[in-house]
PDB file of C-alpha atoms in Angstrom:
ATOM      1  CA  UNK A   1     -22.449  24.753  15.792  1.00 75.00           C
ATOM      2  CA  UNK A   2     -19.907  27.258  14.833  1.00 78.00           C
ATOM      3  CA  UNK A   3     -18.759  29.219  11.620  1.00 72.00           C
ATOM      4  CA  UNK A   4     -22.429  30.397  10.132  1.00 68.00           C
ATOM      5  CA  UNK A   5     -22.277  33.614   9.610  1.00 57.00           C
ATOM      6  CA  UNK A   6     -21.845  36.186   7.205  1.00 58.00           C
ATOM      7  CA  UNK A   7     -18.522  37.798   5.744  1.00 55.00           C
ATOM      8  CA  UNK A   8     -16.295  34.976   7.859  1.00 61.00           C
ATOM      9  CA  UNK A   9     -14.709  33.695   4.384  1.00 70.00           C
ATOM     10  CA  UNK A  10     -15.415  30.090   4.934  1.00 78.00           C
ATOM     11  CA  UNK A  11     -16.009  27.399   6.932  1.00 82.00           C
ATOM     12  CA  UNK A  12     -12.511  27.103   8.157  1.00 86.00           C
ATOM     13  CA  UNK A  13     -11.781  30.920   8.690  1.00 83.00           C
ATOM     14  CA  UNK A  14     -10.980  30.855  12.303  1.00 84.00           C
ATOM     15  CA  UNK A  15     -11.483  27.120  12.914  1.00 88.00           C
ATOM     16  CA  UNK A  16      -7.949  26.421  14.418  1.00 90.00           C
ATOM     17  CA  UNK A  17      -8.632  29.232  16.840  1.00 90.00           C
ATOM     18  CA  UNK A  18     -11.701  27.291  18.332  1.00 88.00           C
ATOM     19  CA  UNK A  19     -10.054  23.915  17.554  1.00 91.00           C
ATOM     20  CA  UNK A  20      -7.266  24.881  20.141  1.00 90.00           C
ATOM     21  CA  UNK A  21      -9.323  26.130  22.579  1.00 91.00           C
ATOM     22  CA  UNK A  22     -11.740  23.406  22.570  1.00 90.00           C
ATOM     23  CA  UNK A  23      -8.963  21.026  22.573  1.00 88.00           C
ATOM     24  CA  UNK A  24      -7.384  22.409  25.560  1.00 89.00           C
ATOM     25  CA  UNK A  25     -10.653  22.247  27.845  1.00 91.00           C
ATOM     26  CA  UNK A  26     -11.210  19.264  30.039  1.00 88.00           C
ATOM     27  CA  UNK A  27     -15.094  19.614  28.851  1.00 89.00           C
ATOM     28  CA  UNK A  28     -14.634  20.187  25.483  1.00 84.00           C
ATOM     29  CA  UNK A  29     -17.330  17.541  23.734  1.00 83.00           C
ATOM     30  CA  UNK A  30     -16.692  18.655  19.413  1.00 83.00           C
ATOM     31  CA  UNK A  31     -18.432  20.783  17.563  1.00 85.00           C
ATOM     32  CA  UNK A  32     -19.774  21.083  13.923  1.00 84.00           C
ATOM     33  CA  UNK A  33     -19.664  23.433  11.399  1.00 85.00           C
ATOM     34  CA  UNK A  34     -22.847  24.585   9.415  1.00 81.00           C
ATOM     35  CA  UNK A  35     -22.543  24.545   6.336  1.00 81.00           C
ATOM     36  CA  UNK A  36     -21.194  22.358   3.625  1.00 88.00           C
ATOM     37  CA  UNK A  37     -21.086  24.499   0.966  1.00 87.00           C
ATOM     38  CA  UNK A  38     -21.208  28.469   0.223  1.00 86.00           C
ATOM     39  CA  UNK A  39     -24.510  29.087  -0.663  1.00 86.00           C
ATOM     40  CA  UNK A  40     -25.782  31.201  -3.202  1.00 88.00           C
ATOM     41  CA  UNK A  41     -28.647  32.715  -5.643  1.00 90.00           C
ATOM     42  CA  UNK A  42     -29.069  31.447  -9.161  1.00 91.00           C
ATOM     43  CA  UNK A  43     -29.052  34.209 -10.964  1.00 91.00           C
ATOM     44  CA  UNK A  44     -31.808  34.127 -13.672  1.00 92.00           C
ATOM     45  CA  UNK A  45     -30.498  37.490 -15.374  1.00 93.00           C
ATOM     46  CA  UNK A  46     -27.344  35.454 -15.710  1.00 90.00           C
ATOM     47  CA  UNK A  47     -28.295  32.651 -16.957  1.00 91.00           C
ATOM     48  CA  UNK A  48     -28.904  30.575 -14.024  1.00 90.00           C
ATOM     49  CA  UNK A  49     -25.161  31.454 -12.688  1.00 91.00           C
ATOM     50  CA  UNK A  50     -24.754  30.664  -9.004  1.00 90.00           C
ATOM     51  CA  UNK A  51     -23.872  34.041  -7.127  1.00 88.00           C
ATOM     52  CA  UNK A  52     -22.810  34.045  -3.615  1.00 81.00           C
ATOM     53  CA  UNK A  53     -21.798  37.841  -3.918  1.00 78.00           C
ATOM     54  CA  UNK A  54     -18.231  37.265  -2.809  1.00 74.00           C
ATOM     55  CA  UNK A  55     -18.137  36.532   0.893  1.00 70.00           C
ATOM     56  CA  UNK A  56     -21.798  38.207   1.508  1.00 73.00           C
ATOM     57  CA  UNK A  57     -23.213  35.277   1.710  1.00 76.00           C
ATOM     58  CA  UNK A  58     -22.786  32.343   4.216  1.00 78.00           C
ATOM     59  CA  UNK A  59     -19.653  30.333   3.073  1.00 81.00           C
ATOM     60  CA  UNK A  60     -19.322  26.799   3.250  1.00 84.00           C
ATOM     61  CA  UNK A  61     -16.333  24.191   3.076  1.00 89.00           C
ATOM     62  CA  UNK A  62     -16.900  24.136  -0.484  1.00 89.00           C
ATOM     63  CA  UNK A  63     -18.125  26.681  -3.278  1.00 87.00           C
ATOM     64  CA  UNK A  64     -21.660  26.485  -4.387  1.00 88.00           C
ATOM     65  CA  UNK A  65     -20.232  24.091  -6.826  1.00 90.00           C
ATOM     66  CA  UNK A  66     -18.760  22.373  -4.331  1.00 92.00           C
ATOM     67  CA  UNK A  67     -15.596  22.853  -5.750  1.00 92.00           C
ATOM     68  CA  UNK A  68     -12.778  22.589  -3.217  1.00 93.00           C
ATOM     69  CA  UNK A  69     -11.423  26.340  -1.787  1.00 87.00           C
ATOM     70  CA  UNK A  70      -8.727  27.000   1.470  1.00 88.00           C
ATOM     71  CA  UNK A  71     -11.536  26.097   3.943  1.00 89.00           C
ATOM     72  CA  UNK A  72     -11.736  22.636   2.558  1.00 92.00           C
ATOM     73  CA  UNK A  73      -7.670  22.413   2.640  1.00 93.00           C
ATOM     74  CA  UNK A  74      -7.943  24.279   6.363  1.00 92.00           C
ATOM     75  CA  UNK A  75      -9.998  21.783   7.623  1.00 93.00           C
ATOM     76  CA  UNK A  76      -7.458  18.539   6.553  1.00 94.00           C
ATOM     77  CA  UNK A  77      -4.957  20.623   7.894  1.00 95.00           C
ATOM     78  CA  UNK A  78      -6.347  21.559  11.345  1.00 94.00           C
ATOM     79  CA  UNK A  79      -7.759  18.146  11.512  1.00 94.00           C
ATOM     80  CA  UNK A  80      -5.468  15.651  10.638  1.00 96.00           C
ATOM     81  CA  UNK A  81      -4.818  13.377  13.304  1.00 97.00           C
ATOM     82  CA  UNK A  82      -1.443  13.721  13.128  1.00 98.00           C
ATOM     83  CA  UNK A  83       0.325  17.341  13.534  1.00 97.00           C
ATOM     84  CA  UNK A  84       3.944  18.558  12.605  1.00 97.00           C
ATOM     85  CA  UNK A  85       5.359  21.380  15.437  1.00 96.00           C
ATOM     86  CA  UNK A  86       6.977  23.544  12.565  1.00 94.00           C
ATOM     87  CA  UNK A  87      10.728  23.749  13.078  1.00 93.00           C
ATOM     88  CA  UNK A  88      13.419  26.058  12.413  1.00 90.00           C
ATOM     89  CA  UNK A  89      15.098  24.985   9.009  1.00 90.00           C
ATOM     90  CA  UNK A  90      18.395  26.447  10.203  1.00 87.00           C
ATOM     91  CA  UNK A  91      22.603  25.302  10.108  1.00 85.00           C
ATOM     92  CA  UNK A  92      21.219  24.056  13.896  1.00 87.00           C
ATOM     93  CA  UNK A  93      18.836  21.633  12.789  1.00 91.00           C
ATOM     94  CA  UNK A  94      19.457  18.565  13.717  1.00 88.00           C
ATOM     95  CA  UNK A  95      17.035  16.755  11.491  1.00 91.00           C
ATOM     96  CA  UNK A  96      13.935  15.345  13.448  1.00 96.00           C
ATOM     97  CA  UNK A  97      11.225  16.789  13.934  1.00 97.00           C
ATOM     98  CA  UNK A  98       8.334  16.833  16.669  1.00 97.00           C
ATOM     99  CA  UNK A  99       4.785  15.502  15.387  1.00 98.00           C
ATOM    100  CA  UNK A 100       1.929  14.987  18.024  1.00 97.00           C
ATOM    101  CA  UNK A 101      -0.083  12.004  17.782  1.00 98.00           C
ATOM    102  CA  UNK A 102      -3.849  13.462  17.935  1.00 95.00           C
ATOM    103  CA  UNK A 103      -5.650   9.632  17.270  1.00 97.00           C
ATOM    104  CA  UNK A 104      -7.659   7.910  20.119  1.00 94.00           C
ATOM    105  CA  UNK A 105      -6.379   4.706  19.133  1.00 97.00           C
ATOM    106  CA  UNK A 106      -3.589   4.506  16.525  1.00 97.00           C
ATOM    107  CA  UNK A 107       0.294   4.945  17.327  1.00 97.00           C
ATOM    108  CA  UNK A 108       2.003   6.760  14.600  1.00 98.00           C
ATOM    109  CA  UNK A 109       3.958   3.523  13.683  1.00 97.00           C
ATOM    110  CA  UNK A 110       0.901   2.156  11.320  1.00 98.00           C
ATOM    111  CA  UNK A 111       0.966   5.616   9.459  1.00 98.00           C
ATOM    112  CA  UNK A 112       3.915   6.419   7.009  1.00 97.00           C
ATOM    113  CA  UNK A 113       6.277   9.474   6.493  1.00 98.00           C
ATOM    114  CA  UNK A 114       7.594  10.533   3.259  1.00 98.00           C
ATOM    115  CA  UNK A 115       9.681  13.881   2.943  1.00 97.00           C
ATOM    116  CA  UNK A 116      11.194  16.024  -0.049  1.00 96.00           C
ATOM    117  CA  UNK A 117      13.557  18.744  -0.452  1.00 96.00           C
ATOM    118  CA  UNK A 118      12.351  21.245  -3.460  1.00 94.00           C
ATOM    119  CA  UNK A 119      14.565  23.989  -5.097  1.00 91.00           C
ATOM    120  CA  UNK A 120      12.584  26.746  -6.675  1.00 87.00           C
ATOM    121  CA  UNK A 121      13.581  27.777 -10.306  1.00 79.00           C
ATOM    122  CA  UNK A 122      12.681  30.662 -12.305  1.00 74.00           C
ATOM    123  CA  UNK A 123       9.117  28.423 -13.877  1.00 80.00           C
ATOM    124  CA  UNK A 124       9.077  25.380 -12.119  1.00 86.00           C
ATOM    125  CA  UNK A 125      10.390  23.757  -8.788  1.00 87.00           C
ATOM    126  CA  UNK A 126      13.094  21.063  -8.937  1.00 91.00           C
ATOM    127  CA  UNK A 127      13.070  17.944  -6.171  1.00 94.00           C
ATOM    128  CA  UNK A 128      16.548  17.759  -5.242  1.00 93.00           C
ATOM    129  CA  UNK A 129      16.218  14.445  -2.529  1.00 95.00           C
ATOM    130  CA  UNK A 130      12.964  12.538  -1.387  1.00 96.00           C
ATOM    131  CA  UNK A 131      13.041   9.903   0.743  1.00 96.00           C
ATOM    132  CA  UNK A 132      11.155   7.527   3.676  1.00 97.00           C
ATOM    133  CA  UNK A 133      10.953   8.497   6.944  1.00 96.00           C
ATOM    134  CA  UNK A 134      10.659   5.707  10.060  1.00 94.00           C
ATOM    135  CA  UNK A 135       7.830   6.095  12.153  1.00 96.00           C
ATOM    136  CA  UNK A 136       8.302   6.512  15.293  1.00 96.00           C
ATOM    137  CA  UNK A 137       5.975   4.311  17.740  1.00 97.00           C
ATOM    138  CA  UNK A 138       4.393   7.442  19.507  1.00 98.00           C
ATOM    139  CA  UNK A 139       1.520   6.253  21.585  1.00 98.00           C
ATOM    140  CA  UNK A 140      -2.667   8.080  21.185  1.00 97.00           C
ATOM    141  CA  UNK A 141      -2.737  11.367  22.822  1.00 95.00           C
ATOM    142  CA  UNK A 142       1.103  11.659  22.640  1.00 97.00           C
ATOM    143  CA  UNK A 143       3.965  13.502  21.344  1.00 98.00           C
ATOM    144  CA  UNK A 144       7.469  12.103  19.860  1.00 98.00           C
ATOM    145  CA  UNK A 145       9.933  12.538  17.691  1.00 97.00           C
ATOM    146  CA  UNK A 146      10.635  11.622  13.452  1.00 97.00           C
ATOM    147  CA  UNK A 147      13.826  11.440  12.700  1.00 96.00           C
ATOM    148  CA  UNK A 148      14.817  12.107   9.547  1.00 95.00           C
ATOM    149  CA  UNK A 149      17.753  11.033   7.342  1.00 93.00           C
ATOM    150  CA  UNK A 150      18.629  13.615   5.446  1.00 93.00           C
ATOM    151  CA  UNK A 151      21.587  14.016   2.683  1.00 94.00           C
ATOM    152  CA  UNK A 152      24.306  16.507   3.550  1.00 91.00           C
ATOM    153  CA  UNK A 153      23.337  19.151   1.229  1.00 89.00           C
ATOM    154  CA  UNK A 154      19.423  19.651   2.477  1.00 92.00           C
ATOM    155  CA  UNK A 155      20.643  23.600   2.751  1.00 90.00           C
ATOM    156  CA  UNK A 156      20.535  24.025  -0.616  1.00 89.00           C
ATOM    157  CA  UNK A 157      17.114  23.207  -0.804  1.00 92.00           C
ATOM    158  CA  UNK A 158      14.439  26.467  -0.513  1.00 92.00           C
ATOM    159  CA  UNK A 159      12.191  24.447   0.936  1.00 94.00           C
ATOM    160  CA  UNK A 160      11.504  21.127   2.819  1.00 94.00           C
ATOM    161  CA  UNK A 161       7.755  18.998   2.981  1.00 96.00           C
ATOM    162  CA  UNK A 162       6.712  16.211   5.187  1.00 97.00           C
ATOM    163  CA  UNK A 163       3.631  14.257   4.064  1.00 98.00           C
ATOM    164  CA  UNK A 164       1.707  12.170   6.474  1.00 98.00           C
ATOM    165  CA  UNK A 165       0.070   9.095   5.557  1.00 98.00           C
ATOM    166  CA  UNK A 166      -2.585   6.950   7.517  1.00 97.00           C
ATOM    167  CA  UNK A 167      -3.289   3.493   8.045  1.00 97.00           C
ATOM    168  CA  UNK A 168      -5.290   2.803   4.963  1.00 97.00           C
ATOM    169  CA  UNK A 169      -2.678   4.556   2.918  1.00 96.00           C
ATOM    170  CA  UNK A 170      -4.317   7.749   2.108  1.00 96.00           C
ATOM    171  CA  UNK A 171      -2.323  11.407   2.316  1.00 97.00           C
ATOM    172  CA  UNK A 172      -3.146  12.678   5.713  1.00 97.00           C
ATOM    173  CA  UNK A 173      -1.582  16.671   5.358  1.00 96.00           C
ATOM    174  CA  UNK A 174       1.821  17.576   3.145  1.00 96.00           C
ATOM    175  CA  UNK A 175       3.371  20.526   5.480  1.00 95.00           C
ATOM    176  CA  UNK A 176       5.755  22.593   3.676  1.00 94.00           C
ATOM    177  CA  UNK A 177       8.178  24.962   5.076  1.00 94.00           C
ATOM    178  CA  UNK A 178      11.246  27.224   3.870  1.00 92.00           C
ATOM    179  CA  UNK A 179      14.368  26.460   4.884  1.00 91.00           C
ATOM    180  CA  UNK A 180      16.654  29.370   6.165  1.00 86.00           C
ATOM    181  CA  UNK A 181      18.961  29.598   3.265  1.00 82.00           C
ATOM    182  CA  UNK A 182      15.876  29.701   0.567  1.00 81.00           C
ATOM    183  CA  UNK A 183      14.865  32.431   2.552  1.00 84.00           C
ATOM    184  CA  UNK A 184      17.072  34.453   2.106  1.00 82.00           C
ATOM    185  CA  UNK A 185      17.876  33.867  -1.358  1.00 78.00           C
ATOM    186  CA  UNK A 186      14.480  34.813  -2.040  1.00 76.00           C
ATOM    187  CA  UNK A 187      14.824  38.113   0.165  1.00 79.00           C
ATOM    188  CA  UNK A 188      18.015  38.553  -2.059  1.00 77.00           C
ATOM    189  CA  UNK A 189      16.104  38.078  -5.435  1.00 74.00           C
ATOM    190  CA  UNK A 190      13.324  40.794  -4.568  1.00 76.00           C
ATOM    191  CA  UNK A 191      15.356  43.259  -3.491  1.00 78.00           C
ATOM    192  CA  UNK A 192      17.879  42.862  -6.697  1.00 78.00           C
ATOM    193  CA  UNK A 193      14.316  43.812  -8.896  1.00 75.00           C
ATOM    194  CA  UNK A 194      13.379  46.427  -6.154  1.00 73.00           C
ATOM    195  CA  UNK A 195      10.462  44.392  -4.378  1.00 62.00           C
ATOM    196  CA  UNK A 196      10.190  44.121  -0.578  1.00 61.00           C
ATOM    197  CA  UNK A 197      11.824  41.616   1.551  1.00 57.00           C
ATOM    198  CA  UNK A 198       9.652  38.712   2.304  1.00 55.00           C
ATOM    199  CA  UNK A 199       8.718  37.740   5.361  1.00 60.00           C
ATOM    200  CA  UNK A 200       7.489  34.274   6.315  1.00 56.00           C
ATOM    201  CA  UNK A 201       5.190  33.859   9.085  1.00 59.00           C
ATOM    202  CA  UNK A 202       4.739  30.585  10.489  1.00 58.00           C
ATOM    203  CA  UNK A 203       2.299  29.022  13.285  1.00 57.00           C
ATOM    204  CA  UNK A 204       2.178  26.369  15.962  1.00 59.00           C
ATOM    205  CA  UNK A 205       1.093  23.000  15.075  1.00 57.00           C
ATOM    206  CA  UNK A 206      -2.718  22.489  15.589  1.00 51.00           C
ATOM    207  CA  UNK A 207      -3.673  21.569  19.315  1.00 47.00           C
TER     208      UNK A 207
END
């Protein structure tokens, strides 16, 4: 039982931490996390309003509503069976990218791949390609590669997203990541309004 306590922001603050290290030990059996959702006082000077008092309370998956917050989307992330190594959108990508096969008994080529290349504009985003990826036939427990047929002009795009899709056809995880060039156009559009440069921070696949 992990994740009960107070202040931790949610049931999935921290989880990939112990998911990687659990995953990585030969006697590493699961674990579970307590609770389900945030809980919190109802307020009779409000009306009956739920209050969990921020994160002073013990927080959940969901709200006290059970409305869905980040540890619910944490949680599909961390734990979708199927994981995306993050790669470097750069003029040296050569267009596949590594995904680990985390199932006990699935290969990868029952799920489906889908990808998209997005261009952000001043109020909305703009797909610029989308397309179907094949998937590879990368055995339980394994790792492989997708490759990826992309148009010529994927640099122009700010940003690039893979979604995953499992056997019974629902959305497994959508990973989104910039691409070099959107980058830096986006460094270039702070500083011309005097913000500071952004700086994306990205991290490992989960284990």
């Amino acid at each position: 039982e992990i994740l009960h306590a107070l202040y931790d922001g949610g049931g999935g603050a921290g989880l990939e931490d112990y998911w990687r290290a659990l995953s990585a030990s030969k006697v590493g059996a699961g674990l579970f996390i307590w609770d389900f959702a945030d809980e919190a006082t109802a307020r009779t000077d409000l009306g009956g309003k739920l209050d969990a008092h921020s994160t002073y309370a013990p927080d959940g998956i969901v709200g006290p509503h059970f409305e869905k917050e980040g540890s619910y989307y944490t949680l599909r992330d961390v734990w979708s069976p199927v994981q995306i190594e993050p790669p470097v959108l750069n003029d040296e990508f050569a267009g596949a990218l590594t995904v680990r096969n985390r199932y006990d008994f699935t290969t990868l080529a029952q799920c489906r791949f889908t990808w998209k290349l997005v261009q952000f504009g001043a109020s909305e985003a703009k797909t610029l390609a989308e397309g179907v990826a094949i998937a590879p036939a990368v055995a339980p427990h394994a790792d492989g590669k997708l490759p990826l047929a992309l148009p010529a002009n994927w640099r122009e795009a700010d940003a690039f997203a893979v979604t995953a899709i499992g056997p019974d056809g629902s959305e497994l995880w959508t990973s989104t990541w910039p691409t070099a060039a959107g980058t830096q156009r986006q460094a270039a559009a702070l500083a011309s309004r005097g913000g500071a440069a952004a700086r994306v921070v990205t991290s490992p696949a989960g284990a």
